[in-house]
Coordinates of C-alpha atoms and ligand atoms in Angstrom, one line a residue:
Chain A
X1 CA 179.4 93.9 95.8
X2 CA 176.7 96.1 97.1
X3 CA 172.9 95.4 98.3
X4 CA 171.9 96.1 95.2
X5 CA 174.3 95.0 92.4
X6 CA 172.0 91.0 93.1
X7 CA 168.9 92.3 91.6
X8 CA 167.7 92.6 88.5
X9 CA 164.8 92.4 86.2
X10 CA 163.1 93.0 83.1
X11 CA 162.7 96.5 84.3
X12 CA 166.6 96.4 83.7
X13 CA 167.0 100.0 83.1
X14 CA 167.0 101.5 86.9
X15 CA 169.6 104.0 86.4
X16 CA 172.2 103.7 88.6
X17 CA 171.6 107.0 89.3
X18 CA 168.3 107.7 89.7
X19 CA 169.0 111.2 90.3
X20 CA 170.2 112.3 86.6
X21 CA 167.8 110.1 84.7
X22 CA 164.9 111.6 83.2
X23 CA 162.0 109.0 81.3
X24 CA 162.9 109.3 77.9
X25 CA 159.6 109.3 75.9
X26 CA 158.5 106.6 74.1
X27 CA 158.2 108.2 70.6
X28 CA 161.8 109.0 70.9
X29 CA 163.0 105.8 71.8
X30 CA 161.5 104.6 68.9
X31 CA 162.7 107.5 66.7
X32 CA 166.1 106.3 68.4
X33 CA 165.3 102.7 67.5
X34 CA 164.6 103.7 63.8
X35 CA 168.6 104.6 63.5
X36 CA 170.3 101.4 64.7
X37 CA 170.3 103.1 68.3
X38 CA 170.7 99.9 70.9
X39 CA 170.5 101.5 73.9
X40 CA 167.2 102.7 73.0
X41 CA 166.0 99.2 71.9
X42 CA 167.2 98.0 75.5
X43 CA 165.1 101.3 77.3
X44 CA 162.3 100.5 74.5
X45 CA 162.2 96.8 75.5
X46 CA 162.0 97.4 79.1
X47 CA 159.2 99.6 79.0
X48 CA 156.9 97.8 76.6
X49 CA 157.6 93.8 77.1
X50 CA 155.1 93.5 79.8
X51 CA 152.8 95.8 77.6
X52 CA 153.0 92.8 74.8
X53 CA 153.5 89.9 76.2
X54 CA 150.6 90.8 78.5
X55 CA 148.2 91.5 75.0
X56 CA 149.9 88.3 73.1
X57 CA 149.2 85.8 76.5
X58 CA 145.5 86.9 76.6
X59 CA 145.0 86.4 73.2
X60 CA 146.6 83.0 72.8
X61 CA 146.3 81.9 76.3
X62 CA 149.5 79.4 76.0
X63 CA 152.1 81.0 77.8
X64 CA 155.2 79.3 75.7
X65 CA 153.2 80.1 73.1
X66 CA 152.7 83.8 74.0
X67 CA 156.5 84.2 74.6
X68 CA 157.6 83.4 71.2
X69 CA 155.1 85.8 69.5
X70 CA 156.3 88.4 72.0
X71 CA 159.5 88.1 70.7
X72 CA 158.6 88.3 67.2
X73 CA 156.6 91.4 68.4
X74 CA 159.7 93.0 69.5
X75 CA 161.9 91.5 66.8
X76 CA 159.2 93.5 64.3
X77 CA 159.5 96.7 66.2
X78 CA 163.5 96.8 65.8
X79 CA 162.8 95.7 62.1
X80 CA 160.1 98.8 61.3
X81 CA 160.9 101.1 64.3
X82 CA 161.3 103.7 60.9
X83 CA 157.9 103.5 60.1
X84 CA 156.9 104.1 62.9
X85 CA 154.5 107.2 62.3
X86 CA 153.6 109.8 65.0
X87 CA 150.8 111.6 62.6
X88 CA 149.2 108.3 62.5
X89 CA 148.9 107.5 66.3
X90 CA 150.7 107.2 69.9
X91 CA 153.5 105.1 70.6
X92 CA 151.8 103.4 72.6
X93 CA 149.3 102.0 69.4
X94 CA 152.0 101.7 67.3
X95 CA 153.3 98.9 69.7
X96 CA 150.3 97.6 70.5
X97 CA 149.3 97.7 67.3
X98 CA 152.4 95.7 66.1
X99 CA 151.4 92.8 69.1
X100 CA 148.0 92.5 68.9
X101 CA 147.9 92.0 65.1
X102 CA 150.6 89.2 65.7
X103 CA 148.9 87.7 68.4
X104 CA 145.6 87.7 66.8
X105 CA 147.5 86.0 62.9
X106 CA 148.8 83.4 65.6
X107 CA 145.9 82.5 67.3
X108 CA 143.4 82.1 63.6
X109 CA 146.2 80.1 62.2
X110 CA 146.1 77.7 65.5
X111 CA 141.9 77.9 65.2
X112 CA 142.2 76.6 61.7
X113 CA 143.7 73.6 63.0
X114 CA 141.5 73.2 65.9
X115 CA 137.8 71.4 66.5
X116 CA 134.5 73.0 66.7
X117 CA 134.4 71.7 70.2
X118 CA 138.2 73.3 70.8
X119 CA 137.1 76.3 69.0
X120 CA 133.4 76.8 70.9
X121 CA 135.5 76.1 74.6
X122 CA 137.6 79.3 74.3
X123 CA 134.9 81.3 73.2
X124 CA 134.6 82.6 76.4
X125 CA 135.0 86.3 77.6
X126 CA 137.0 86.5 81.2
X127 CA 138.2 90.2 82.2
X128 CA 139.3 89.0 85.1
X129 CA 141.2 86.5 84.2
X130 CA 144.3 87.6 85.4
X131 CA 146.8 85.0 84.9
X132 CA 149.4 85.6 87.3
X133 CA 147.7 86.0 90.7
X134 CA 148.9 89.7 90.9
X135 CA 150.3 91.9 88.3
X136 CA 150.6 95.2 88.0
X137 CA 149.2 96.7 85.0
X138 CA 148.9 100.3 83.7
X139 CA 145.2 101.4 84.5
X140 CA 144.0 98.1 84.7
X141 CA 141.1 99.5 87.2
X142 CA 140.3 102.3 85.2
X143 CA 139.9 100.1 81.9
X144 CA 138.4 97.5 83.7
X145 CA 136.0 100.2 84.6
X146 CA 135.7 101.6 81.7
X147 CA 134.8 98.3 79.8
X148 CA 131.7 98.3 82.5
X149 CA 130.2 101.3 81.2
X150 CA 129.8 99.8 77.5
X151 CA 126.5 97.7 76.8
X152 CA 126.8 93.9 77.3
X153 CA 126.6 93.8 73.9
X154 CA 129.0 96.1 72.9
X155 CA 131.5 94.5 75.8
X156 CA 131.1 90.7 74.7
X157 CA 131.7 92.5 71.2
X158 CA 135.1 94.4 71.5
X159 CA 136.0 91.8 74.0
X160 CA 135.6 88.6 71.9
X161 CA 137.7 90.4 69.3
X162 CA 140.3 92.0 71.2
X163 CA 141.0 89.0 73.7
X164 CA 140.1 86.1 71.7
X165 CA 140.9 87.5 68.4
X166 CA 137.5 86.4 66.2
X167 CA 136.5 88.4 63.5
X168 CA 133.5 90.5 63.6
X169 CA 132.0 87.4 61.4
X170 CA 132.7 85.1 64.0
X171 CA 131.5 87.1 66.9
X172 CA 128.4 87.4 64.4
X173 CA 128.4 83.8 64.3
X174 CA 129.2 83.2 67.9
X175 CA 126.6 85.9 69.7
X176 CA 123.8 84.9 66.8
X177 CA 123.6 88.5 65.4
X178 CA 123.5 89.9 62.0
X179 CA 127.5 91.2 61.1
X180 CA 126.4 94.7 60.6
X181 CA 124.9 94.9 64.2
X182 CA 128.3 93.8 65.2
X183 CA 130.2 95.9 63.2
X184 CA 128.5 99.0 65.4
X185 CA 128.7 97.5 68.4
X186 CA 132.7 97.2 68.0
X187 CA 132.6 100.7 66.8
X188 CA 130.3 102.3 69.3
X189 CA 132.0 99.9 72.2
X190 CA 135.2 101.5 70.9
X191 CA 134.0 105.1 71.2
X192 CA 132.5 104.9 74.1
X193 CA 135.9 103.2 75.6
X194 CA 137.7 106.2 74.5
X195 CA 135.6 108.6 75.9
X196 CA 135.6 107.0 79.3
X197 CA 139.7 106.3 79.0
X198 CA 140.0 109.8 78.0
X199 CA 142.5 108.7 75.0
X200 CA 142.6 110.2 71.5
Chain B
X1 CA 129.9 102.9 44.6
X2 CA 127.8 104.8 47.3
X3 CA 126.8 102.3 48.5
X4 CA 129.9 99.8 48.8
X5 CA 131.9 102.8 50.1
X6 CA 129.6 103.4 52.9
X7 CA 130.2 99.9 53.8
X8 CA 133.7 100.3 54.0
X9 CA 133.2 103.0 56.5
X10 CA 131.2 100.2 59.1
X11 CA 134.6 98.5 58.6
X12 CA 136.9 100.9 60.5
X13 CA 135.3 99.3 64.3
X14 CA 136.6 95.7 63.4
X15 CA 139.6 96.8 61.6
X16 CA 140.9 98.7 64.7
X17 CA 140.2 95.8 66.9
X18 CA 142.0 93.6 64.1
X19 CA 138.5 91.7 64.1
X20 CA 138.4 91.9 60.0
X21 CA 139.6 88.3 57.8
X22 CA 142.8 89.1 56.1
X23 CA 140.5 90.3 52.5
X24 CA 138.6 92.4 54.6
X25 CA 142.1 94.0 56.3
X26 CA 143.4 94.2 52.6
X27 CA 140.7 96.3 51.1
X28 CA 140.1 98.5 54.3
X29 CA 143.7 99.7 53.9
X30 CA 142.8 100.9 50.5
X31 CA 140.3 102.6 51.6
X32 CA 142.1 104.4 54.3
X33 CA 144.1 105.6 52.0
X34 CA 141.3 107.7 50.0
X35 CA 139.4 108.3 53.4
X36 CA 140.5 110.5 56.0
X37 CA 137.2 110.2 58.3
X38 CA 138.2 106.7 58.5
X39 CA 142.0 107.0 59.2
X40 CA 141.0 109.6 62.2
X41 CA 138.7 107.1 63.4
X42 CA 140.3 103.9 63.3
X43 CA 143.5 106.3 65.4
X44 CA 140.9 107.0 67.8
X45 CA 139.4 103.1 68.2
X46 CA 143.5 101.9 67.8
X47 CA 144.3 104.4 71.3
X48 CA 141.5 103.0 72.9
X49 CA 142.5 99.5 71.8
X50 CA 145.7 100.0 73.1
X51 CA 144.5 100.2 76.6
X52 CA 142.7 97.3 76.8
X53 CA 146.3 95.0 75.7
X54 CA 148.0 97.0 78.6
X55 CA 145.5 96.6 81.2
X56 CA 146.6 92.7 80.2
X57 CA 150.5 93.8 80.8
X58 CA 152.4 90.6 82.3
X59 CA 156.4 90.8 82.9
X60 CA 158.1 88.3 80.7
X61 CA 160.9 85.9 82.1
X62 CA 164.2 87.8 82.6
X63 CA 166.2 85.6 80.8
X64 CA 163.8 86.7 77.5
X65 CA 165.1 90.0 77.3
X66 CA 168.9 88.9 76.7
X67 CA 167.3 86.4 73.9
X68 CA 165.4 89.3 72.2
X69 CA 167.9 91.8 72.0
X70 CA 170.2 89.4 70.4
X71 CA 167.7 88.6 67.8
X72 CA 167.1 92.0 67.3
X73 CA 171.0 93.1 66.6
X74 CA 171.1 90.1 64.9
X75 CA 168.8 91.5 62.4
X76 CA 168.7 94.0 59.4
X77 CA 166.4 97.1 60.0
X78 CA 163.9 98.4 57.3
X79 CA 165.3 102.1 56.1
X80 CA 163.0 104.7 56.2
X81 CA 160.0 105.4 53.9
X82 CA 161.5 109.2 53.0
X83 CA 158.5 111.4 52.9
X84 CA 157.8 114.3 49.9
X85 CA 158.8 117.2 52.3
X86 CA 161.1 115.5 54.9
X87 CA 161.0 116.5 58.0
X88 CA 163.9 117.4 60.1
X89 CA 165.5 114.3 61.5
X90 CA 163.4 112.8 64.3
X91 CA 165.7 110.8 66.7
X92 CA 169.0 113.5 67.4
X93 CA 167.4 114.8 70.4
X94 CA 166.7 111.7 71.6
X95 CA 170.0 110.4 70.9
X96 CA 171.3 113.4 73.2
X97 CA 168.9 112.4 76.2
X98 CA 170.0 108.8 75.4
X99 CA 173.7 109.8 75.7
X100 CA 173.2 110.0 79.3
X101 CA 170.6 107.2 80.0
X102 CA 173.5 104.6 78.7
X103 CA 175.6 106.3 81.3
X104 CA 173.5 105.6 83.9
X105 CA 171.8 102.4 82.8
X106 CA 172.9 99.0 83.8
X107 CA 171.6 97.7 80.0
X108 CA 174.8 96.3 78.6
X109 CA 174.8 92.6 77.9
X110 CA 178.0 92.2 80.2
X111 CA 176.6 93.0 83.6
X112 CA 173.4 91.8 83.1
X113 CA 174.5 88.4 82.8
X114 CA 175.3 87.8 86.2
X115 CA 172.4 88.9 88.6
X116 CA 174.0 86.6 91.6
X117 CA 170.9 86.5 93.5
X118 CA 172.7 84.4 96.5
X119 CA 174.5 87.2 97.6
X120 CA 171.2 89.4 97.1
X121 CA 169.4 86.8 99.5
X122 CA 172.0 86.5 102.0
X123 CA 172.7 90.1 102.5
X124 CA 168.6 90.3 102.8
X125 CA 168.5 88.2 105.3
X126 CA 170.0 90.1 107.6
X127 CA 167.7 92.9 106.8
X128 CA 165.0 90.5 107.6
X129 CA 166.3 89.2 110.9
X130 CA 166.5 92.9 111.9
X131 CA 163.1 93.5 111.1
X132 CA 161.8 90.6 112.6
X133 CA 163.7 91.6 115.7
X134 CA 161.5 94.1 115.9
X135 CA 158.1 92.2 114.7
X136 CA 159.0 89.3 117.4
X137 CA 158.9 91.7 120.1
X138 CA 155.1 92.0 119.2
X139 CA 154.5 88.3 118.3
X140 CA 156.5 85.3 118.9
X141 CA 157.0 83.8 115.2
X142 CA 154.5 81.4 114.6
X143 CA 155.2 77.9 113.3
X144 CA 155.0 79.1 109.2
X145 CA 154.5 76.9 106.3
X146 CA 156.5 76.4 103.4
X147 CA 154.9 79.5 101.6
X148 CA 154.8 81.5 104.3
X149 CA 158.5 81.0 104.2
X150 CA 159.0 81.7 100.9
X151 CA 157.2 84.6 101.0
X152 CA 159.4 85.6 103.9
X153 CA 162.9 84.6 101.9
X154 CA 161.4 87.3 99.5
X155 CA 160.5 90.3 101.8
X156 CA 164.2 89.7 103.2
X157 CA 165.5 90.2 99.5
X158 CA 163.5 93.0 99.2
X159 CA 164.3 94.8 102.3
X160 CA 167.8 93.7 102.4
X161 CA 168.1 95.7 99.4
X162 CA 166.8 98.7 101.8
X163 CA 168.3 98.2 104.9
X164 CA 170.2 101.1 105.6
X165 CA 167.3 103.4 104.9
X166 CA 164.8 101.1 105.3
X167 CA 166.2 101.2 109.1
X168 CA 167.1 104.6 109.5
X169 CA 163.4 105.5 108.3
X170 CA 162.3 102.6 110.9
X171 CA 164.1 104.9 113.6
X172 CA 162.3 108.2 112.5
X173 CA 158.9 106.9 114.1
X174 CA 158.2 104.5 116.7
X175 CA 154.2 104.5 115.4
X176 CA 155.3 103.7 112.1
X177 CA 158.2 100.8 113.4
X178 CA 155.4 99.0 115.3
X179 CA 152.8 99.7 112.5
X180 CA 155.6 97.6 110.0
X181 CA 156.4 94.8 112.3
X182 CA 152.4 94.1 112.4
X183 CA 151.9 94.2 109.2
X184 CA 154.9 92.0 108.6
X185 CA 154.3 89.8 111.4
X186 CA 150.4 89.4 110.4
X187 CA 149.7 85.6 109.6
X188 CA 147.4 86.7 106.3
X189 CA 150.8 89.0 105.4
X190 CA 150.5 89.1 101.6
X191 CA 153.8 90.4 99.7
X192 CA 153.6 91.1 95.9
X193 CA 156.4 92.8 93.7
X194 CA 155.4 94.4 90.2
X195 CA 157.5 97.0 88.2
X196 CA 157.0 100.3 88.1
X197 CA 156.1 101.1 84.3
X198 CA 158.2 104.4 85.0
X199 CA 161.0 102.3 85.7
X200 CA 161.9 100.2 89.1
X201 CA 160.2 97.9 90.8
X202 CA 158.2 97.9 94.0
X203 CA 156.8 95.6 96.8
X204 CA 154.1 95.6 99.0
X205 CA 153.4 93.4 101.9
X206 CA 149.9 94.2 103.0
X207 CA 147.8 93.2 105.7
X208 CA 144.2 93.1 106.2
X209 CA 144.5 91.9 109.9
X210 CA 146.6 95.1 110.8
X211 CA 144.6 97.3 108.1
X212 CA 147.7 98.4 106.7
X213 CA 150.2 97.6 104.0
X214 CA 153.9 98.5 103.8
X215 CA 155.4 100.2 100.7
X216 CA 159.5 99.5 99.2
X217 CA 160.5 99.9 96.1
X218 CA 164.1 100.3 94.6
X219 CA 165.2 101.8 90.8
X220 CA 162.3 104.5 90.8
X221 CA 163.1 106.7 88.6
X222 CA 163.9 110.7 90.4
X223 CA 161.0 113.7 89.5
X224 CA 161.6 116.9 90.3
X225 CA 161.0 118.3 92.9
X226 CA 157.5 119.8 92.5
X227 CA 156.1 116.1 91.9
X228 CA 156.2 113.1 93.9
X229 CA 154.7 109.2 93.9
X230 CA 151.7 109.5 95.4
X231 CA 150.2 106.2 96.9
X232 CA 146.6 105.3 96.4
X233 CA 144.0 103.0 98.2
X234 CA 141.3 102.5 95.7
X235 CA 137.8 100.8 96.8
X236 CA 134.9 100.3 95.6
X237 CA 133.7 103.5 96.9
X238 CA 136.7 105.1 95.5
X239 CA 140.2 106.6 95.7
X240 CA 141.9 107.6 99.2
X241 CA 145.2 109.4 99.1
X242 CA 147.7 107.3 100.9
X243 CA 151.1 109.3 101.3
X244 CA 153.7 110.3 99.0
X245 CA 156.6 108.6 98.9
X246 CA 160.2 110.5 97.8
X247 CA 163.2 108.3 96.0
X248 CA 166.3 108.4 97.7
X249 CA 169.7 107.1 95.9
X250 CA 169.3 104.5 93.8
X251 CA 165.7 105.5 93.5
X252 CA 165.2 103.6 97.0
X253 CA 161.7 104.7 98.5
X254 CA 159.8 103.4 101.6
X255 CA 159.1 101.9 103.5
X256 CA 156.2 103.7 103.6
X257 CA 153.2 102.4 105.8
X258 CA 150.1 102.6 104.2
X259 CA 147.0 102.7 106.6
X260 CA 143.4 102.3 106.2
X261 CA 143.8 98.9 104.3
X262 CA 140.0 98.0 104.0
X263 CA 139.3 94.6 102.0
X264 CA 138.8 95.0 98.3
X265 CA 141.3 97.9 98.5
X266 CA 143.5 98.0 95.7
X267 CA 147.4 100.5 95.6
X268 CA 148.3 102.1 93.7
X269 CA 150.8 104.5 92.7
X270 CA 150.6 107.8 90.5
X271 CA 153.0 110.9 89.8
X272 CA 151.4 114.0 91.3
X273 CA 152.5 117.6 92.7
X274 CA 154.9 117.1 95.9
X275 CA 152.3 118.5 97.8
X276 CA 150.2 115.6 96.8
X277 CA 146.7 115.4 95.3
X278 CA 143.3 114.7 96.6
X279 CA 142.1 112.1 93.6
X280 CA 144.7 110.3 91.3
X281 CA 145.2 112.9 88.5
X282 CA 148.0 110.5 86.4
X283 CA 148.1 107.4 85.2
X284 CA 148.9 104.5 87.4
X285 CA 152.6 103.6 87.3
X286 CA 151.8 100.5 89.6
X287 CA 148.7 99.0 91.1
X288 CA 148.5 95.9 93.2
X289 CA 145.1 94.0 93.4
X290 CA 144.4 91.7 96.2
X291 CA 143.8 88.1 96.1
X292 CA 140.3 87.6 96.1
Ligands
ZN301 ZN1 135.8 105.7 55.3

C-alpha cells in the first residue's frame, strides 16, 4: 500500500493520474448525468457537495438538518439532470438553484411551526458566520467584498432572503418597509452584485 | 392589465433570490413565460445568487457521498423534455472525456470503502519525525498541548503523504528547509486543509511568528504547461503574488514556502500563466482565512 492509497475525501476524484486528467466542465457532467452516466454523477457530486451543503447549512443553520436536504438536493439533480437547460443559465445556477430553493421550502416549513420569539431570534444577518472555523470557499473574499459595496439596505435585503430565506413580505415586515421598496432593493442589490462579481 | 403586469416585472428580484410565497413563485413563472425581459433578468440575479451560496461552500462528511450516490442509482431519472427542433445530443462528447476520467478516477464504490487511515498516519509519522529533525535543530520541542498534538498528528498525515518530494524539495534550498522548520516549529503554527474546488486538496500550516506559511497539497489536478497555481497573500491593502506552485505525480505540489505572511493575510490559490501573474486574474480554487 502506497503513501497515498490512506487518504481520501469528498474531493474523491483526484485522478490517479493527475497527468492525463483534464476538468471536465460542469455543463457536461450534467449533460452526462441526464443519460444515466454514473461516473459523471460521482465527478458531479464531488465538485458541487460543498457548493450545497454550504447554501443549505446557512440557510437552515442545523447541520443534521442541512445534510439531509443536501442529499435531497443532489438526489433532485440525478432525478432532473435532463432538464437541466444551458439557454436558461450556468451550471453553476442550475445547481444552486436546485439547493437554495430546497433549503429555503425546508426552512418556511420549520418557521411555520416555530414561535414569534424563535422566528424574531434568527432574524439575524451574519456574513461572517462561518461555521467551520476555516473553509475554503470559491471567492468567498471577493463576494464578501462585493456584498460591501451594496447599500445597507439593499445588503440586509438580498441577505435576509438568500441566507435566512424570508420572503420579500417578511423582510418588509421584519426591516419596517413598504414590500415594493424591498422588492427594488433585492433587485438593485442583485444587480449591483453582478456587476461587481462580474457574472452574467 | 398594464398595470398588474408591470407589477409582475418588480417580482423578478425576489423570485431570483426565491424570496416570493409559493402563489407569488406560481404566477411569476407564468409570467416568465410571456416575458423575456424578465427571464434575462431573473438569469442575471440567479448567477449572481449563485455566488453568494458558494461563498457559503462547506465539505460534507465523507461518509455522505457513498449514501447519496446510492440514493441516486437507486432512483428513476426524469427523461428529457424533447424540444421542437432538437438539438444534437448534448452529453457524447462528454461521455468521451469521461471515458478516460473513470480510468483515472478512484470513484468506484469498491475502493472507496476502505480509506485505512492508520496506515496513512503511520507512514506520516515518519515524514513528520523527519521534519521535525530538522525543526528541532532550531527549537527544542516545547512541552505541546493536546491540540497542538493533534494538529501535529495531522501535518504528519499530510506530509507523510509528501515525503519523498516533500524531502527532495527540502534538499533543493537550505533558506527554504530552515524557513519550513520555523514555520512548523512556531508555537502559534496554524495548519488548515480545504479542497481544491479544481480537484485535490491542500494544506497550509502558517505562521504569523515566522511571517510565513507553508503550502502541500496532493490530487491537484495537471494544467498545461503555459499555466500554473499561483499562490496569493490577500490583505486588506490587497493581493501579493506568492509563488507558483507545479503538480508533480499524483498531482503532489509543495511544499511551497510562502513569505510575507502579515496578520489579516488570507491564501489563496488561482490558475494563471506559468510565468505567473501580477493580480489574481481567475477565480479562487482555494482560499484559507485566518482565525481571527
Ligand atoms: Zn416581466
Amino acid at each position: 500500500m502506497t503513501e497515498e492509497d490512506g487518504r481520501k475525501d469528498c474531493e474523491g476524484l483526484a485522478p490517479a493520474t493527475a497527468a492525463t486528467a483534464a476538468v471536465p466542465r460542469l455543463d457536461d457532467l450534467i449533460s452526462a448525468v441526464a443519460l444515466g452516466d454514473e461516473r459523471a454523477y460521482e465527478a458531479l457530486y464531488d465538485r458541487s457537495c460543498g457548493w450545497v451543503l454550504g447554501t443549505v447549512r446557512r440557510v437552515l443553520r442545523d447541520p443534521a438538518q442541512a445534510e439531509e436536504v443536501m442529499q435531497e438536493v443532489l438526489l433532485e439533480i440525478w432525478r432532473s439532470a435532463s432538464r437541466f437547460d444551458p439557454a436558461q443559465g450556468s451550471a453553476v445556477a442550475w445547481v444552486m438553484t436546485i439547493a437554495h430553493r430546497r433549503a429555503v421550502d425546508r426552512v418556511r416549513s420549520e418557521r411555520s411551526h416555530a414561535t414569534r420569539e424563535q422566528r424574531a431570534a434568527t432574524a439575524v444577518i451574519d456574513y461572517d458566520d462561518v461555521t467551520e472555523a476555516v473553509q475554503a470557499s470559491l471567492d468567498r473574499e471577493r463576494v464578501r467584498r462585493c456584498l460591501g459595496s451594496l447599500t445597507e439596505l439593499q445588503r440586509e435585503c438580498v441577505g435576509l432572503a438568500y441566507y435566512s430565506g424570508y420572503t420579500y413580505r417578511e423582510v418588509a415586515e421584519l426591516l419596517s418597509l413598504p414590500p415594493g421598496t424591498v422588492k427594488t432593493r433585492m433587485r438593485d442589490g442583485l444587480i449591483r452584485l453582478r456587476d461587481c462579481l462580474g457574472v452574467a | 392589465m398594464s398595470a398588474s403586469r408591470h407589477e409582475l416585472h418588480t417580482l423578478a428580484g425576489p423570485y431570483a433570490l426565491d424570496a416570493v410565497s409559493d402563489a407569488d413563485r406560481a404566477g411569476f413563472a407564468t409570467h416568465l413565460s410571456e416575458c423575456e425581459q424578465c427571464r434575462e433578468d431573473v438569469r442575471e440575479m440567479r448567477e449572481a445568487a449563485a455566488r453568494l451560496g458558494l461563498a457559503a461552500s462547506v465539505m460534507p462528511r465523507p461518509d455522505l457521498r457513498e449514501q447519496t450516490l446510492r440514493a441516486a442509482f437507486a432512483s428513476a431519472q426524469l427523461a428529457p423534455v424533447v424540444p421542437a427542433a432538437a438539438p444534437s445530443p448534448p452529453g457524447l462528447l462528454a461521455e468521451k472525456d469521461l471515458v478516460s476520467e473513470a480510468q483515472n478516477s478512484p470513484g468506484s464504490p469498491a475502493d472507496t470503502s476502505a480509506p485505512e487511515p492508520g496506515a496513512a498516519a503511520a507512514s506520516g509519522v515518519t515524514g513528520w519525525q523527519r521534519l521535525r529533525g530538522r525543526a528541532g535543530a532550531m527549537r527544542p520541542p516545547a512541552r505541546i498541548s493536546l491540540a497542538a498534538a493533534a494538529v501535529l498528528a495531522a501535518v504528519a498525515a499530510v506530509l507523510g503523504g509528501v515525503t519523498s518530494s516533500a524531502l527532495r524539495q527540502l534538499d533543493r534550498s537550505k533558506q527554504q528547509d530552515h524557513l519550513i522548520a520555523a514555520v512548523l516549529s512556531a508555537p502559534d503554527r496554524v495548519m488548515v486543509t480545504a479542497p481544491v474546488m479544481t480537484g485535490g486538496t491542500a494544506t497550509l500550516i502558517m505562521s504569523h511568528q515566522a511571517g510565513a506559511a507553508v503550502f502541500t497539497a496532493h490530487g491537484l489536478v495537471a494544467l498545461p504547461s503555459t499555466e500554473g497555481y499561483e499562490i496569493w497573500l490577500m490583505g486588506p491593502t490587497g493581493d501579493r503574488a506568492a509563488g507558483m506552485v507545479t503538480p508533480q505525480a499524483g498531482g503532489m505540489a509543495g511544499p511551497e514556502v510562502v513569505r510575507g505572511l502579515r496578520p489579516g493575510d488570507m491564501v489563496g490559490v488561482t490558475v494563471e500563466p506559468a510565468r505567473g501573474a501580477s493580480h489574481p486574474t481567475s477565480v479562487l480554487v482555494v482560499v484559507f482565512k485566518p482565525r481571527p
